[in-house]
């Protein structure tokens, strides 16, 4: 604290006072920049205490009026003034919160709730705060009585004054006797609390505020807590230094956010690799792919269903889109329909309603009675290219295009996908016609159009399936089981594990694929379900009409990958509970490897069918309200009242 002479000026020296008198210096006015601002509400006694018990007189004479002129000089640097605070505010402001680095360091060996003093303060205690102030008003505080032996020139604001003379009870009593109204609570202790060691042990504190680092499950709990918020970033991405900042004033982001912080220096940098595979900030690059898919694989659902042109849709599509065998919904849904219902928009609305608000309709296309719907998780629409489609008609004479193929292609990150749904020629003995339908399809689908081929040197202009990384071909291929109805029914009476392999030996498609005449390079997941055709509508029995059609595996899902082992089938089954058609829906669950891509492709820019999205959400809400009302009515009807 600066000396008195520095406060009064170069030529002004305080005159000695008689030993029996005491004079108070002028009270500061709490103005920033004043040379005597450091004396705000501070008392400067200059003589030993007197035995006189009379109240202390306060001089009203301004000593600066008698000061001799002097040359002003800039005052020495002093700490900034702050508004006088109450004791509660000062106590709150003095609380020391952990910084981001300290909090991260504490994560390795201590929980954020470990509030013991032995971890927080390694050395002896030091007083770093100024003494409490009473009020922001311009009032004068009477001179307190000094203890004998105190140095007369010691300033009250020094740390040593906190020992005896700054007793809060003494300030309160003497302030009240002088007529002032200090803002102190009457319930304050009369003396300072006894000193406490910094290192101590307490069972209550250990139970309430500490986590035992020696506990067997502590390290496992710590790792789970640290990396849970960034589980979507993948194991290769280190957690953000700001992600676990629980109580720091310097925290820059919420610990619940899954968005990684972007450094300013990365934004300022200019890279010639922008948009390439090596650029760190590429939208379709490896870093962004790792954030969403650490293992670089997506979940894919592919389904095919011949609806037989029925107007009536099943009341619930959960069995089809959300099978009980799958614990989680997939990232991408592709549904192909043959002989679809007359109201295509209603069918698409039912799909959106079933999958809910987490999914959006990326693209839908139709070719006569062939429908293809592509639904995607709404978080992933930014990583898709433009969706392109193409059609092939195999029965030209028909006005209603019931036979043919519809292809949809797009690129997701750096992996190109092609989805084809087909309806081949029907008939038990028309195998050659079906092979011709296949040849027309691979030659007639003009894809891709504007989206570049990810691997053009491995593409064939005569086969559309060679121009994409992953190809899924599904539909009603109409290949039948040879041998006749009687032989097939005899096999169906056996156990499922025995009947299915025996039936596949009679399958026309399996035989032709082994010859290499169809679906070259394609694979099919193992079949463990009964034939999906032909059933009596609404029943589990196969065709009982006069035609007596042979049960067959007409509905299939095939896949082909440009890179080995990029497609892994998880589940391949049918939906026996959906009985509105003579075909049972067939679906497949796959895990598909995805590679990073480039930003120079035509992007979909987040486009989706928003109108369909809103209609589906409204239907979900209305059905939920109806369900709750039905439950309420059912509950109220079971309650009997006695009058």
XYZ file of C-alpha atoms in Angstrom, residues 332-602:
271
model
C -30.888 -46.527 -44.416
C -34.185 -48.085 -45.541
C -34.906 -49.089 -49.151
C -38.297 -50.666 -49.902
C -39.266 -51.986 -53.339
C -42.861 -52.824 -54.255
C -44.253 -54.735 -57.200
C -47.899 -54.482 -58.199
C -48.190 -51.664 -55.726
C -51.412 -50.243 -54.340
C -53.281 -47.638 -56.334
C -52.591 -44.888 -53.782
C -48.813 -44.618 -53.835
C -48.798 -41.511 -51.627
C -50.670 -43.359 -48.924
C -48.083 -46.129 -49.008
C -45.231 -43.658 -48.613
C -47.074 -41.905 -45.773
C -47.406 -45.201 -43.949
C -43.679 -45.778 -44.281
C -42.905 -42.322 -42.884
C -45.414 -42.761 -40.089
C -43.910 -46.101 -39.050
C -40.289 -44.935 -38.971
C -41.129 -41.662 -37.245
C -39.414 -38.270 -37.057
C -35.871 -39.662 -36.994
C -36.147 -40.578 -40.680
C -36.932 -38.638 -43.833
C -37.891 -39.657 -47.351
C -34.720 -39.023 -49.337
C -36.194 -40.154 -52.654
C -39.126 -42.051 -54.101
C -39.675 -43.214 -57.675
C -42.264 -45.194 -59.595
C -42.463 -47.059 -62.873
C -46.008 -48.176 -63.428
C -46.803 -50.460 -60.500
C -43.159 -50.586 -59.374
C -42.322 -48.349 -56.402
C -39.013 -47.625 -54.699
C -38.773 -45.612 -51.481
C -35.481 -44.544 -49.894
C -35.644 -43.356 -46.297
C -32.625 -42.145 -44.398
C -31.811 -40.925 -40.938
C -32.274 -37.180 -41.027
C -28.785 -36.587 -39.582
C -27.239 -38.152 -42.696
C -28.991 -36.270 -45.499
C -26.015 -33.899 -45.855
C -23.702 -36.699 -46.962
C -25.745 -37.923 -49.913
C -25.314 -36.987 -53.526
C -28.170 -36.257 -55.856
C -30.416 -39.297 -56.233
C -30.810 -40.497 -59.807
C -33.274 -43.037 -61.175
C -33.808 -44.965 -64.382
C -36.395 -47.453 -65.652
C -36.642 -50.399 -68.018
C -39.853 -51.878 -69.404
C -39.763 -55.540 -70.360
C -43.391 -55.891 -71.461
C -43.871 -53.181 -74.055
C -47.335 -54.209 -75.239
C -48.847 -53.695 -71.811
C -50.417 -50.310 -71.082
C -49.885 -50.864 -67.372
C -46.213 -51.381 -66.701
C -46.368 -54.329 -64.305
C -43.199 -55.974 -65.571
C -39.849 -54.242 -65.756
C -37.207 -52.692 -63.514
C -36.649 -49.465 -61.600
C -33.167 -48.415 -60.503
C -32.127 -45.737 -58.007
C -28.515 -44.684 -57.537
C -26.662 -42.216 -55.324
C -23.387 -41.794 -53.471
C -23.159 -41.809 -49.679
C -19.861 -40.280 -48.515
C -17.470 -41.979 -50.974
C -19.443 -45.172 -51.620
C -21.867 -45.416 -54.530
C -25.068 -47.462 -54.182
C -27.459 -48.890 -56.747
C -30.858 -50.304 -55.747
C -32.882 -52.171 -58.392
C -36.353 -53.586 -57.946
C -37.654 -55.856 -60.708
C -40.685 -57.858 -61.671
C -39.735 -60.607 -64.081
C -41.975 -62.663 -66.325
C -44.210 -65.090 -64.466
C -44.860 -68.744 -65.264
C -43.375 -72.004 -64.087
C -41.588 -72.839 -67.327
C -40.610 -69.358 -68.551
C -37.027 -69.407 -67.302
C -35.566 -68.109 -70.555
C -37.912 -65.108 -70.540
C -36.747 -64.233 -67.052
C -33.129 -64.461 -68.126
C -33.964 -62.076 -70.951
C -35.545 -59.649 -68.522
C -32.316 -59.669 -66.551
C -30.209 -58.903 -69.625
C -32.483 -56.050 -70.675
C -32.243 -54.538 -67.225
C -28.463 -54.465 -66.863
C -28.133 -52.974 -70.333
C -31.053 -50.564 -70.214
C -30.567 -48.806 -66.868
C -28.734 -45.564 -67.675
C -26.990 -44.906 -64.390
C -25.133 -42.987 -63.133
C -25.960 -39.758 -64.974
C -24.432 -36.688 -63.300
C -22.893 -38.296 -60.237
C -19.362 -39.439 -61.147
C -18.364 -43.056 -60.997
C -16.204 -43.746 -57.960
C -14.131 -46.333 -59.829
C -14.517 -45.874 -63.595
C -11.660 -48.159 -64.642
C -13.575 -51.139 -63.214
C -16.863 -50.263 -64.905
C -18.477 -51.903 -67.907
C -20.716 -49.908 -70.208
C -22.806 -53.012 -70.935
C -23.562 -53.804 -67.283
C -24.946 -51.181 -64.918
C -24.123 -53.290 -61.867
C -20.379 -52.823 -62.474
C -20.591 -49.039 -62.193
C -21.396 -48.907 -58.468
C -19.593 -49.956 -55.307
C -22.600 -51.677 -53.767
C -25.564 -53.085 -55.698
C -28.758 -54.510 -54.183
C -31.184 -56.170 -56.571
C -34.507 -57.231 -55.083
C -37.996 -57.978 -56.311
C -40.357 -60.622 -57.572
C -38.082 -62.619 -59.861
C -40.772 -65.283 -60.349
C -38.335 -68.214 -60.333
C -40.208 -71.297 -59.153
C -39.546 -74.612 -57.456
C -39.479 -77.432 -59.963
C -40.790 -80.903 -59.215
C -44.488 -80.184 -58.888
C -46.877 -79.263 -56.113
C -47.053 -82.709 -54.561
C -43.283 -83.066 -54.152
C -42.953 -79.585 -52.677
C -45.773 -80.138 -50.181
C -44.142 -83.362 -49.043
C -40.931 -81.499 -48.292
C -42.795 -78.715 -46.481
C -44.209 -81.231 -44.012
C -40.704 -81.918 -42.718
C -38.828 -79.895 -40.158
C -37.818 -76.386 -41.273
C -34.103 -77.088 -40.969
C -34.476 -80.075 -43.282
C -37.101 -78.750 -45.678
C -35.394 -75.496 -46.672
C -32.147 -77.064 -48.025
C -34.227 -79.653 -49.847
C -36.433 -76.976 -51.388
C -33.443 -74.914 -52.542
C -32.214 -77.901 -54.530
C -35.384 -77.510 -56.599
C -35.038 -73.738 -56.966
C -34.689 -72.506 -60.541
C -32.804 -69.324 -59.591
C -30.199 -71.186 -57.564
C -29.592 -73.496 -60.490
C -29.222 -70.645 -62.979
C -26.875 -68.709 -60.723
C -24.591 -71.721 -60.465
C -24.507 -71.835 -64.262
C -23.548 -68.152 -64.383
C -26.424 -67.177 -66.645
C -27.941 -64.617 -64.272
C -26.868 -62.320 -61.460
C -23.180 -62.586 -62.259
C -21.063 -61.602 -59.292
C -24.107 -61.474 -56.971
C -24.659 -63.305 -53.727
C -27.715 -64.114 -51.667
C -27.886 -64.484 -47.882
C -28.699 -67.916 -46.538
C -32.419 -68.701 -46.637
C -34.017 -69.959 -43.423
C -37.673 -69.215 -44.109
C -40.521 -70.880 -45.970
C -41.443 -69.978 -49.551
C -43.031 -66.538 -49.799
C -45.434 -67.458 -52.620
C -48.278 -68.314 -53.060
C -50.638 -67.888 -50.079
C -54.341 -67.494 -49.720
C -55.031 -63.891 -48.774
C -55.477 -63.546 -45.046
C -54.400 -67.125 -44.367
C -51.244 -69.138 -43.788
C -52.153 -71.825 -46.294
C -50.654 -72.023 -49.761
C -52.822 -71.723 -52.879
C -55.978 -73.746 -52.478
C -57.636 -72.536 -55.691
C -58.126 -74.660 -58.754
C -54.766 -73.544 -60.185
C -52.883 -75.117 -57.267
C -49.722 -73.061 -57.845
C -46.506 -74.500 -56.468
C -45.078 -72.685 -53.406
C -41.870 -70.945 -54.450
C -39.154 -68.526 -53.417
C -40.144 -65.848 -55.912
C -39.225 -62.833 -53.753
C -35.484 -62.468 -53.269
C -32.752 -60.009 -52.288
C -29.369 -60.164 -54.037
C -26.264 -58.090 -53.395
C -22.958 -57.425 -55.111
C -19.907 -55.524 -53.888
C -17.105 -54.022 -55.947
C -14.738 -54.533 -52.997
C -14.451 -57.862 -51.267
C -16.301 -58.270 -47.940
C -17.746 -54.754 -48.016
C -21.298 -56.118 -47.568
C -22.100 -58.375 -44.647
C -25.620 -59.881 -44.384
C -27.026 -59.909 -40.867
C -30.596 -61.167 -41.252
C -32.624 -62.575 -44.128
C -36.238 -63.454 -43.476
C -39.885 -62.967 -44.407
C -42.898 -61.450 -42.644
C -45.512 -64.184 -42.111
C -47.747 -61.804 -40.164
C -48.532 -59.570 -43.157
C -51.281 -61.409 -45.050
C -52.929 -58.782 -47.242
C -51.309 -60.234 -50.387
C -50.553 -63.663 -51.837
C -46.854 -62.806 -51.338
C -45.096 -62.434 -48.024
C -42.678 -59.496 -47.738
C -39.000 -60.486 -47.701
C -36.329 -58.303 -46.116
C -32.601 -58.318 -45.457
C -30.439 -56.537 -42.894
C -26.888 -55.687 -43.929
C -23.790 -53.949 -42.664
C -22.109 -52.082 -45.500
C -18.633 -50.585 -45.407
C -18.475 -46.912 -46.389
C -15.409 -45.049 -47.627
C -14.658 -41.320 -47.478
C -15.344 -39.293 -50.580
C -14.860 -35.916 -52.215
C -16.865 -32.724 -52.009
C -16.823 -32.102 -55.749
C -19.870 -34.290 -56.476
C -23.436 -32.984 -56.896
